[in-house]
Amino acid sequence: MSYQTDITIVGAGVIGLAIASQIANESKEVYILEKNRTFGQEASSRNSEVIHAGIYYPKDSLKAKMCIEGNRLLYGLCQKHNVDYKRIGKIIVANTNAENKELEKLYNSGKNNGIDLRMLSRKEMNHLEPNIRGISALLSPSTGIVESQALMKYFLNKARSNGAQIVYKTKISGIDKVPGGYKIKVEDTQSSFSFITRVLINCAGLRSDKIASMAGVNINEAGYRLRFCKGEYYSILNRKSKFLNRLVYTIPTATGLGVHVCCDVSGRMRVGPLYYFVDEINYKIDGSKKIAFCESSLMRALPFLEAHDLEPEMAGVKAIPQKGEGFKDFIISHECNRDLPGFINLIGIDSPGLTSAPAIAIYVSNLVNEILKNY
Ligand SMILES: Cc1cc2nc3c(=O)[nH]c(=O)nc-3n(C[C@H](O)[C@H](O)[C@H](O)COP(=O)(O)OP(=O)(O)OC[C@H]3O[C@@H](n4cnc5c(N)ncnc54)[C@H](O)[C@@H]3O)c2cc1C
């Protein structure tokens, strides 16, 4: 007979860890399986670390709901548990009349989501940020930054102290539906083995479509097949890091929120992410995108920055569902309608996933409670 457990979470990124911290308790056995040697080595540590306000997402979308709630929860838990953060605020700059129109649309959609926003004239903008060039701007005071490693450590420690177990260097390589749950095949550095779990939660980030497919979901039909989009960051060298007081964004593009200036909690600034689609995941960055950075609308807004101030720093990769055009919402689905009761998929958890993590954890915890009651 195989080993049996109550709940298995695939992936120790911020989402898997936040969920584990929410659902682990004495009455359930919870395992987190992670293929890497430690937690948070992929998207969760290769991002802008911005606590988003929820401006960009259509009202009532999961992204809007999770981000707005996540923003509130995140500030609360950072303050209570000493996770480094700053409510630094952000400015979105317009440099042309067309961009100004887009800014007004953002203002309206953000206000529609109930977010505190202020349109700024050029004079008001220059008062707050004397080194920015633009014709108008939007101020989001509730945008901030968080130290993502510290946040993940907090979730991990909470999960562990509630009894969850984390197993590294262990990759899920097969899933079979069996009576009462799922038989999971895993491979570690030396061997492979299997066990049975009643509930399976797929938080495998860039590989979450593969995990869904292993369980028998037709990922093309379901719209779960993912494509990779790589974003490069360049550090701002020298004292010019001090020229800004807030995060500075430009108007969103088709692939993301637009190249922006972000900073970590120590004040170190960088620009990015400059996104492009890739077929394979690697985090190499060779400096060849510097020209594209210098031609971006962000550089027009920051006249004090010159090419030689920018140094290649790091890259992150996000995974976006291939199917359909335009806005892509988070997919969080208990797959009972696909005859896979007890299997929860989280697919396409791109930005604002870091911000949304505590809210997603509560949402998934409710699904798990329903499963344990009804299936
Ligand atoms: C460039 C970039 C910038 C971003 N900026 C922001 C931002 O400023 N603010 C914000 O809110 N969000 C941002 N995001 C989004 C945020 O980073 C993600 O939404 C979040 O990190 C997703 O977390 P995750 O746990 O789902 O994925 P991941 O962190 O990728 O974790 C998934 C884990 O699953 C593991 N795994 C995969 N397959 C298997 C397997 N077969 N067996 C075992 N383990 C497996 C992986 O090793 C990995 O550790 C950004 C994303 C990117 C890429």
Short mmCIF file of C-alpha atoms and ligand atoms in Angstrom, two decimals:
data_model
loop_
_atom_site.label_atom_id
_atom_site.label_comp_id
_atom_site.label_asym_id
_atom_site.label_seq_id
_atom_site.Cartn_x
_atom_site.Cartn_y
_atom_site.Cartn_z
CA MET A 1 0.00 0.00 0.00
CA SER A 2 1.25 3.52 -0.87
CA TYR A 3 1.83 6.30 1.63
CA GLN A 4 -1.25 8.55 1.90
CA THR A 5 -1.52 12.23 2.76
CA ASP A 6 -4.31 14.82 2.90
CA ILE A 7 -3.01 17.71 0.83
CA THR A 8 -0.11 18.09 -1.58
CA ILE A 9 0.99 21.43 -2.98
CA VAL A 10 3.20 21.44 -6.06
CA GLY A 11 5.66 24.34 -6.03
CA ALA A 12 7.29 26.42 -3.31
CA GLY A 13 6.95 29.82 -4.90
CA VAL A 14 5.11 32.61 -3.09
CA ILE A 15 1.72 31.14 -4.09
CA GLY A 16 2.37 27.58 -2.89
CA LEU A 17 3.91 28.86 0.34
CA ALA A 18 1.10 31.35 1.03
CA ILE A 19 -1.49 28.61 0.48
CA ALA A 20 0.41 26.19 2.74
CA SER A 21 0.59 28.83 5.47
CA GLN A 22 -3.18 29.31 5.24
CA ILE A 23 -4.35 25.68 5.12
CA ALA A 24 -1.86 23.85 7.33
CA ASN A 25 -3.18 22.89 10.75
CA GLU A 26 -3.01 20.00 13.17
CA SER A 27 -5.87 18.06 11.61
CA LYS A 28 -4.45 17.93 8.06
CA GLU A 29 -1.20 16.56 6.74
CA VAL A 30 0.18 19.03 4.18
CA TYR A 31 3.19 18.51 1.93
CA ILE A 32 4.83 21.06 -0.35
CA LEU A 33 6.94 19.50 -3.08
CA GLU A 34 9.55 21.64 -4.82
CA LYS A 35 11.88 20.56 -7.63
CA ASN A 36 14.57 23.15 -6.82
CA ARG A 37 17.01 22.97 -3.92
CA THR A 38 15.11 25.65 -1.99
CA PHE A 39 11.96 27.81 -2.16
CA GLY A 40 11.31 30.82 -4.39
CA GLN A 41 13.95 30.37 -7.07
CA GLU A 42 11.71 31.22 -10.03
CA ALA A 43 9.14 33.98 -10.71
CA SER A 44 8.73 34.75 -7.01
CA SER A 45 12.29 36.02 -6.65
CA ARG A 46 12.65 37.46 -10.16
CA ASN A 47 10.15 40.28 -10.21
CA SER A 48 9.71 43.97 -9.39
CA GLU A 49 8.61 43.32 -5.77
CA VAL A 50 5.84 45.86 -6.19
CA ILE A 51 2.75 45.75 -3.99
CA HIS A 52 0.26 46.72 -6.67
CA ALA A 53 -2.86 48.75 -5.93
CA GLY A 54 -5.12 47.05 -8.53
CA ILE A 55 -5.47 49.84 -11.08
CA TYR A 56 -5.17 47.88 -14.30
CA TYR A 57 -7.56 44.96 -13.98
CA PRO A 58 -11.21 44.84 -15.08
CA LYS A 59 -13.69 45.22 -12.23
CA ASP A 60 -14.73 41.88 -10.75
CA SER A 61 -11.90 39.99 -12.45
CA LEU A 62 -9.98 37.65 -10.15
CA LYS A 63 -6.88 39.80 -10.68
CA ALA A 64 -8.72 42.92 -9.48
CA LYS A 65 -10.25 41.18 -6.46
CA MET A 66 -7.12 39.29 -5.40
CA CYS A 67 -4.82 42.28 -5.93
CA ILE A 68 -6.94 44.79 -4.02
CA GLU A 69 -7.50 42.37 -1.13
CA GLY A 70 -3.87 41.18 -1.32
CA ASN A 71 -2.61 44.78 -1.11
CA ARG A 72 -4.57 45.31 2.10
CA LEU A 73 -3.55 41.97 3.62
CA LEU A 74 0.09 42.32 2.62
CA TYR A 75 0.58 45.70 4.30
CA GLY A 76 -1.08 44.30 7.40
CA LEU A 77 1.07 41.18 7.63
CA CYS A 78 4.30 43.01 6.77
CA GLN A 79 3.69 45.46 9.56
CA LYS A 80 2.66 42.80 12.07
CA HIS A 81 5.42 40.30 11.29
CA ASN A 82 8.33 42.61 10.43
CA VAL A 83 8.56 41.74 6.75
CA ASP A 84 10.44 44.62 5.09
CA TYR A 85 8.19 46.82 2.96
CA LYS A 86 7.67 50.47 2.02
CA ARG A 87 4.46 52.20 1.03
CA ILE A 88 6.48 54.28 -1.38
CA GLY A 89 3.75 55.20 -3.91
CA LYS A 90 3.93 55.27 -7.67
CA ILE A 91 3.59 57.71 -10.51
CA ILE A 92 2.46 56.78 -14.03
CA VAL A 93 3.71 59.38 -16.50
CA ALA A 94 2.26 60.51 -19.82
CA ASN A 95 4.43 62.26 -22.37
CA THR A 96 2.06 62.62 -25.32
CA ASN A 97 -1.62 63.46 -25.75
CA ALA A 98 -2.31 59.83 -26.67
CA GLU A 99 -0.61 58.68 -23.46
CA ASN A 100 -2.59 61.26 -21.51
CA LYS A 101 -5.82 59.72 -22.85
CA GLU A 102 -4.58 56.28 -21.70
CA LEU A 103 -3.79 57.77 -18.30
CA GLU A 104 -7.37 59.02 -18.00
CA LYS A 105 -8.63 55.53 -18.86
CA LEU A 106 -6.41 54.08 -16.13
CA TYR A 107 -7.70 56.67 -13.68
CA ASN A 108 -11.29 55.70 -14.49
CA SER A 109 -10.66 51.94 -14.31
CA GLY A 110 -8.73 52.32 -11.05
CA LYS A 111 -11.44 54.52 -9.53
CA ASN A 112 -14.01 51.97 -10.68
CA ASN A 113 -12.06 49.40 -8.65
CA GLY A 114 -12.25 51.71 -5.62
CA ILE A 115 -8.57 52.66 -5.60
CA ASP A 116 -7.15 55.87 -4.22
CA LEU A 117 -5.73 57.71 -7.27
CA ARG A 118 -4.96 61.31 -8.14
CA MET A 119 -4.47 62.87 -11.58
CA LEU A 120 -1.53 65.30 -11.45
CA SER A 121 -0.87 68.31 -13.62
CA ARG A 122 2.67 68.83 -14.88
CA LYS A 123 3.24 71.32 -12.05
CA GLU A 124 1.99 68.93 -9.36
CA MET A 125 4.05 66.11 -10.82
CA ASN A 126 7.20 68.24 -10.89
CA HIS A 127 6.60 69.24 -7.30
CA LEU A 128 6.59 65.55 -6.22
CA GLU A 129 9.21 64.33 -8.68
CA PRO A 130 11.36 67.23 -9.95
CA ASN A 131 13.47 64.96 -12.17
CA ILE A 132 10.65 63.48 -14.25
CA ARG A 133 9.60 64.84 -17.65
CA GLY A 134 5.95 64.49 -18.65
CA ILE A 135 2.80 66.40 -19.49
CA SER A 136 0.68 64.76 -16.80
CA ALA A 137 0.77 61.87 -14.35
CA LEU A 138 -1.30 59.60 -12.18
CA LEU A 139 -0.38 59.14 -8.53
CA SER A 140 -1.11 55.87 -6.72
CA PRO A 141 -0.29 56.37 -3.03
CA SER A 142 -1.16 52.76 -2.04
CA THR A 143 1.44 51.15 -4.30
CA GLY A 144 4.50 49.91 -2.43
CA ILE A 145 7.36 47.44 -2.37
CA VAL A 146 8.03 44.31 -0.35
CA GLU A 147 11.11 42.17 0.19
CA SER A 148 9.94 39.02 -1.61
CA GLN A 149 12.40 36.61 0.05
CA ALA A 150 11.37 37.82 3.51
CA LEU A 151 7.71 37.46 2.57
CA MET A 152 8.24 33.88 1.39
CA LYS A 153 10.23 33.06 4.52
CA TYR A 154 7.33 34.36 6.61
CA PHE A 155 4.84 32.12 4.75
CA LEU A 156 7.20 29.13 4.97
CA ASN A 157 7.78 29.54 8.70
CA LYS A 158 4.06 29.93 9.34
CA ALA A 159 3.28 26.82 7.25
CA ARG A 160 5.96 24.80 9.04
CA SER A 161 4.91 25.89 12.49
CA ASN A 162 1.38 24.76 11.59
CA GLY A 163 2.74 21.34 10.66
CA ALA A 164 3.32 21.53 6.88
CA GLN A 165 6.34 19.68 5.52
CA ILE A 166 8.44 20.96 2.63
CA VAL A 167 10.44 18.59 0.47
CA TYR A 168 13.05 20.03 -1.92
CA LYS A 169 14.77 18.53 -4.98
CA THR A 170 11.60 16.58 -5.62
CA LYS A 171 9.88 16.85 -8.95
CA ILE A 172 6.37 15.66 -9.73
CA SER A 173 6.55 13.56 -12.87
CA GLY A 174 3.18 11.78 -13.01
CA ILE A 175 -0.38 12.05 -11.68
CA ASP A 176 -3.03 9.32 -11.80
CA LYS A 177 -6.56 9.63 -10.51
CA VAL A 178 -7.29 6.81 -8.05
CA PRO A 179 -10.25 6.15 -5.72
CA GLY A 180 -10.17 8.83 -2.99
CA GLY A 181 -7.51 11.04 -4.58
CA TYR A 182 -4.44 11.12 -6.79
CA LYS A 183 -1.41 8.91 -7.08
CA ILE A 184 1.58 11.19 -7.43
CA LYS A 185 4.84 10.02 -8.94
CA VAL A 186 7.86 12.02 -7.83
CA GLU A 187 11.54 11.95 -8.64
CA ASP A 188 14.26 13.10 -6.28
CA THR A 189 17.99 13.18 -6.97
CA GLN A 190 18.39 9.43 -6.47
CA SER A 191 15.13 7.62 -7.04
CA SER A 192 11.47 7.82 -7.88
CA PHE A 193 8.54 6.88 -5.67
CA SER A 194 4.80 7.45 -5.43
CA PHE A 195 2.19 8.28 -2.84
CA ILE A 196 -1.50 9.12 -2.68
CA THR A 197 -2.94 12.52 -1.85
CA ARG A 198 -6.59 13.36 -1.29
CA VAL A 199 -6.22 16.99 -2.46
CA LEU A 200 -3.69 18.19 -5.02
CA ILE A 201 -2.97 21.91 -5.47
CA ASN A 202 -1.04 22.90 -8.57
CA CYS A 203 1.11 25.99 -7.89
CA ALA A 204 3.85 25.05 -10.35
CA GLY A 205 4.09 28.52 -11.93
CA LEU A 206 5.76 28.30 -15.33
CA ARG A 207 5.10 24.54 -15.41
CA SER A 208 1.55 24.59 -14.08
CA ASP A 209 0.09 23.70 -17.51
CA LYS A 210 2.32 20.59 -17.59
CA ILE A 211 1.06 19.51 -14.15
CA ALA A 212 -2.57 20.01 -15.27
CA SER A 213 -1.85 17.95 -18.36
CA MET A 214 -0.31 15.13 -16.24
CA ALA A 215 -3.62 14.88 -14.37
CA GLY A 216 -5.47 14.44 -17.67
CA VAL A 217 -6.69 18.00 -18.39
CA ASN A 218 -6.75 18.82 -22.12
CA ILE A 219 -4.78 22.05 -21.71
CA ASN A 220 -5.50 23.31 -25.23
CA GLU A 221 -9.24 22.95 -24.81
CA ALA A 222 -9.17 24.34 -21.27
CA GLY A 223 -7.09 27.35 -22.37
CA TYR A 224 -4.36 26.43 -19.89
CA ARG A 225 -1.42 26.07 -22.31
CA LEU A 226 1.16 28.68 -21.35
CA ARG A 227 3.74 30.67 -23.27
CA PHE A 228 6.79 32.25 -21.71
CA CYS A 229 7.52 35.95 -21.63
CA LYS A 230 10.95 37.03 -20.39
CA GLY A 231 11.50 40.39 -18.74
CA GLU A 232 14.96 41.92 -18.32
CA TYR A 233 15.99 44.40 -15.64
CA TYR A 234 18.90 46.85 -15.72
CA SER A 235 20.33 48.43 -12.57
CA ILE A 236 20.64 52.17 -12.36
CA LEU A 237 24.22 52.80 -11.40
CA ASN A 238 25.62 55.48 -9.18
CA ARG A 239 23.96 58.34 -7.37
CA LYS A 240 21.16 58.65 -9.97
CA SER A 241 19.26 56.05 -7.96
CA LYS A 242 18.52 58.96 -5.62
CA PHE A 243 16.87 61.13 -8.29
CA LEU A 244 13.42 59.63 -7.69
CA ASN A 245 11.23 59.38 -4.62
CA ARG A 246 8.66 56.90 -5.95
CA LEU A 247 8.22 54.08 -8.42
CA VAL A 248 7.81 55.50 -11.91
CA TYR A 249 5.76 53.73 -14.59
CA THR A 250 4.80 54.45 -18.15
CA ILE A 251 1.57 53.45 -19.88
CA PRO A 252 0.98 49.65 -19.96
CA THR A 253 1.84 47.74 -23.13
CA ALA A 254 0.38 44.57 -24.68
CA THR A 255 2.87 42.38 -22.74
CA GLY A 256 2.88 44.03 -19.33
CA LEU A 257 2.56 47.09 -17.18
CA GLY A 258 5.22 48.96 -19.13
CA VAL A 259 8.90 49.38 -18.35
CA HIS A 260 9.19 51.05 -14.98
CA VAL A 261 11.63 52.17 -12.35
CA CYS A 262 11.35 50.06 -9.26
CA CYS A 263 13.49 49.83 -6.20
CA ASP A 264 14.12 47.40 -3.40
CA VAL A 265 13.60 48.23 0.26
CA SER A 266 17.22 49.40 0.55
CA GLY A 267 16.60 52.03 -2.16
CA ARG A 268 18.57 50.35 -4.98
CA MET A 269 16.87 51.28 -8.24
CA ARG A 270 16.50 49.42 -11.51
CA VAL A 271 14.53 49.73 -14.73
CA GLY A 272 12.53 46.95 -16.30
CA PRO A 273 11.05 44.59 -17.12
CA LEU A 274 11.52 44.83 -20.88
CA TYR A 275 9.43 41.89 -22.07
CA TYR A 276 9.79 39.59 -25.08
CA PHE A 277 8.42 36.10 -25.80
CA VAL A 278 10.78 33.11 -25.52
CA ASP A 279 10.44 29.38 -26.17
CA GLU A 280 12.70 28.22 -23.37
CA ILE A 281 13.32 29.36 -19.82
CA ASN A 282 16.71 30.82 -19.09
CA TYR A 283 17.68 33.84 -17.05
CA LYS A 284 20.72 34.93 -19.06
CA ILE A 285 20.99 38.60 -19.89
CA ASP A 286 23.77 39.92 -22.07
CA GLY A 287 23.16 43.65 -22.39
CA SER A 288 21.88 43.47 -25.95
CA LYS A 289 18.52 44.98 -24.98
CA LYS A 290 20.08 48.21 -23.77
CA ILE A 291 19.16 50.02 -26.99
CA ALA A 292 15.53 48.99 -26.60
CA PHE A 293 15.58 50.34 -23.05
CA CYS A 294 17.04 53.61 -24.20
CA GLU A 295 14.31 53.95 -26.80
CA SER A 296 11.49 53.12 -24.37
CA SER A 297 8.98 55.72 -23.26
CA LEU A 298 10.36 55.41 -19.73
CA MET A 299 13.66 56.96 -20.80
CA ARG A 300 11.77 59.90 -22.31
CA ALA A 301 10.24 60.44 -18.88
CA LEU A 302 13.64 60.26 -17.15
CA PRO A 303 15.92 62.65 -19.02
CA PHE A 304 18.65 62.36 -16.38
CA LEU A 305 19.26 58.70 -17.31
CA GLU A 306 21.80 57.85 -19.98
CA ALA A 307 22.75 54.53 -21.54
CA HIS A 308 25.94 54.28 -19.51
CA ASP A 309 23.95 54.51 -16.25
CA LEU A 310 22.32 51.16 -16.99
CA GLU A 311 23.89 47.80 -16.25
CA PRO A 312 22.30 44.36 -16.99
CA GLU A 313 21.03 42.97 -13.68
CA MET A 314 18.61 40.05 -13.87
CA ALA A 315 15.68 38.52 -15.71
CA GLY A 316 12.38 36.96 -14.76
CA VAL A 317 10.00 34.85 -16.82
CA LYS A 318 6.23 34.90 -16.61
CA ALA A 319 3.84 32.42 -18.18
CA ILE A 320 0.72 33.65 -19.92
CA PRO A 321 -2.13 31.48 -21.25
CA GLN A 322 -1.73 31.22 -25.04
CA LYS A 323 -5.43 31.17 -25.84
CA GLY A 324 -7.28 34.40 -26.58
CA GLU A 325 -6.27 38.03 -26.93
CA GLY A 326 -6.21 40.93 -24.50
CA PHE A 327 -6.65 40.70 -20.74
CA LYS A 328 -5.78 37.30 -19.21
CA ASP A 329 -7.20 36.67 -15.77
CA PHE A 330 -5.77 34.35 -13.11
CA ILE A 331 -7.15 30.82 -13.48
CA ILE A 332 -7.96 29.26 -10.11
CA SER A 333 -10.13 26.22 -10.61
CA HIS A 334 -11.30 23.25 -8.60
CA GLU A 335 -11.54 20.73 -11.43
CA CYS A 336 -14.65 18.87 -10.26
CA ASN A 337 -16.35 19.70 -13.57
CA ARG A 338 -13.55 17.87 -15.38
CA ASP A 339 -14.19 14.84 -13.20
CA LEU A 340 -11.08 15.63 -11.15
CA PRO A 341 -12.52 16.37 -7.69
CA GLY A 342 -9.90 17.46 -5.20
CA PHE A 343 -7.58 18.81 -7.91
CA ILE A 344 -7.08 22.60 -7.84
CA ASN A 345 -5.24 24.35 -10.64
CA LEU A 346 -3.61 27.77 -10.39
CA ILE A 347 -2.59 28.73 -13.91
CA GLY A 348 -1.30 31.99 -15.37
CA ILE A 349 -0.53 33.52 -11.97
CA ASP A 350 1.55 36.33 -13.42
CA SER A 351 1.59 39.90 -12.11
CA PRO A 352 0.05 40.86 -9.65
CA GLY A 353 0.64 37.38 -8.18
CA LEU A 354 3.10 38.50 -5.52
CA THR A 355 0.68 41.14 -4.23
CA SER A 356 -2.27 38.76 -4.48
CA ALA A 357 -0.62 35.82 -2.65
CA PRO A 358 -2.33 36.29 0.75
CA ALA A 359 -5.75 36.76 -0.88
CA ILE A 360 -5.25 33.79 -3.22
CA ALA A 361 -4.30 31.71 -0.17
CA ILE A 362 -7.65 32.48 1.49
CA TYR A 363 -9.55 31.82 -1.75
CA VAL A 364 -7.86 28.41 -2.21
CA SER A 365 -8.27 27.55 1.47
CA ASN A 366 -12.05 28.00 1.03
CA LEU A 367 -11.98 25.65 -1.97
CA VAL A 368 -10.04 23.08 0.08
CA ASN A 369 -12.56 23.28 2.95
CA GLU A 370 -15.39 22.70 0.46
CA ILE A 371 -13.56 19.70 -0.99
CA LEU A 372 -12.91 18.18 2.42
CA LYS A 373 -16.58 18.63 3.34
CA ASN A 374 -18.17 17.42 0.10
CA TYR A 375 -15.89 14.97 -1.69
C1 LIG B 1 9.39 39.94 -14.48
C2 LIG B 1 8.26 39.81 -13.51
C3 LIG B 1 7.89 40.89 -12.73
C4 LIG B 1 6.84 40.77 -11.82
N1 LIG B 1 6.56 41.81 -10.99
C5 LIG B 1 5.60 41.66 -10.04
C6 LIG B 1 5.33 42.71 -9.12
O1 LIG B 1 6.03 43.72 -9.09
N2 LIG B 1 4.30 42.56 -8.25
C7 LIG B 1 3.51 41.45 -8.23
O2 LIG B 1 2.55 41.40 -7.45
N3 LIG B 1 3.78 40.41 -9.07
C8 LIG B 1 4.80 40.49 -9.95
N4 LIG B 1 5.09 39.45 -10.79
C9 LIG B 1 4.31 38.23 -10.68
C10 LIG B 1 4.79 37.34 -9.54
O3 LIG B 1 6.19 37.27 -9.52
C11 LIG B 1 4.20 35.95 -9.75
O4 LIG B 1 2.81 36.07 -9.91
C12 LIG B 1 4.46 35.02 -8.58
O5 LIG B 1 5.81 35.02 -8.24
C13 LIG B 1 4.01 33.62 -8.97
O6 LIG B 1 4.35 32.77 -7.93
P1 LIG B 1 4.20 31.21 -8.10
O7 LIG B 1 4.43 30.62 -6.77
O8 LIG B 1 2.92 30.92 -8.80
O9 LIG B 1 5.32 30.78 -9.17
P2 LIG B 1 6.89 30.47 -8.96
O10 LIG B 1 7.54 31.43 -8.08
O11 LIG B 1 7.44 30.33 -10.35
O12 LIG B 1 6.89 29.06 -8.24
C14 LIG B 1 6.51 27.87 -8.87
C15 LIG B 1 7.33 26.76 -8.24
O13 LIG B 1 6.89 25.49 -8.74
C16 LIG B 1 8.02 24.66 -8.85
N5 LIG B 1 7.71 23.55 -9.78
C17 LIG B 1 7.41 23.63 -11.10
N6 LIG B 1 7.21 22.41 -11.62
C18 LIG B 1 7.38 21.53 -10.62
C19 LIG B 1 7.33 20.10 -10.54
N7 LIG B 1 7.04 19.33 -11.61
N8 LIG B 1 7.58 19.49 -9.34
C20 LIG B 1 7.89 20.25 -8.23
N9 LIG B 1 7.98 21.61 -8.26
C21 LIG B 1 7.71 22.25 -9.43
C22 LIG B 1 9.08 25.59 -9.40
O14 LIG B 1 10.38 25.08 -9.20
C23 LIG B 1 8.80 26.86 -8.61
O15 LIG B 1 9.58 26.95 -7.43
C24 LIG B 1 6.14 39.54 -11.71
C25 LIG B 1 6.51 38.45 -12.50
C26 LIG B 1 7.58 38.56 -13.37
C27 LIG B 1 8.03 37.36 -14.15
#
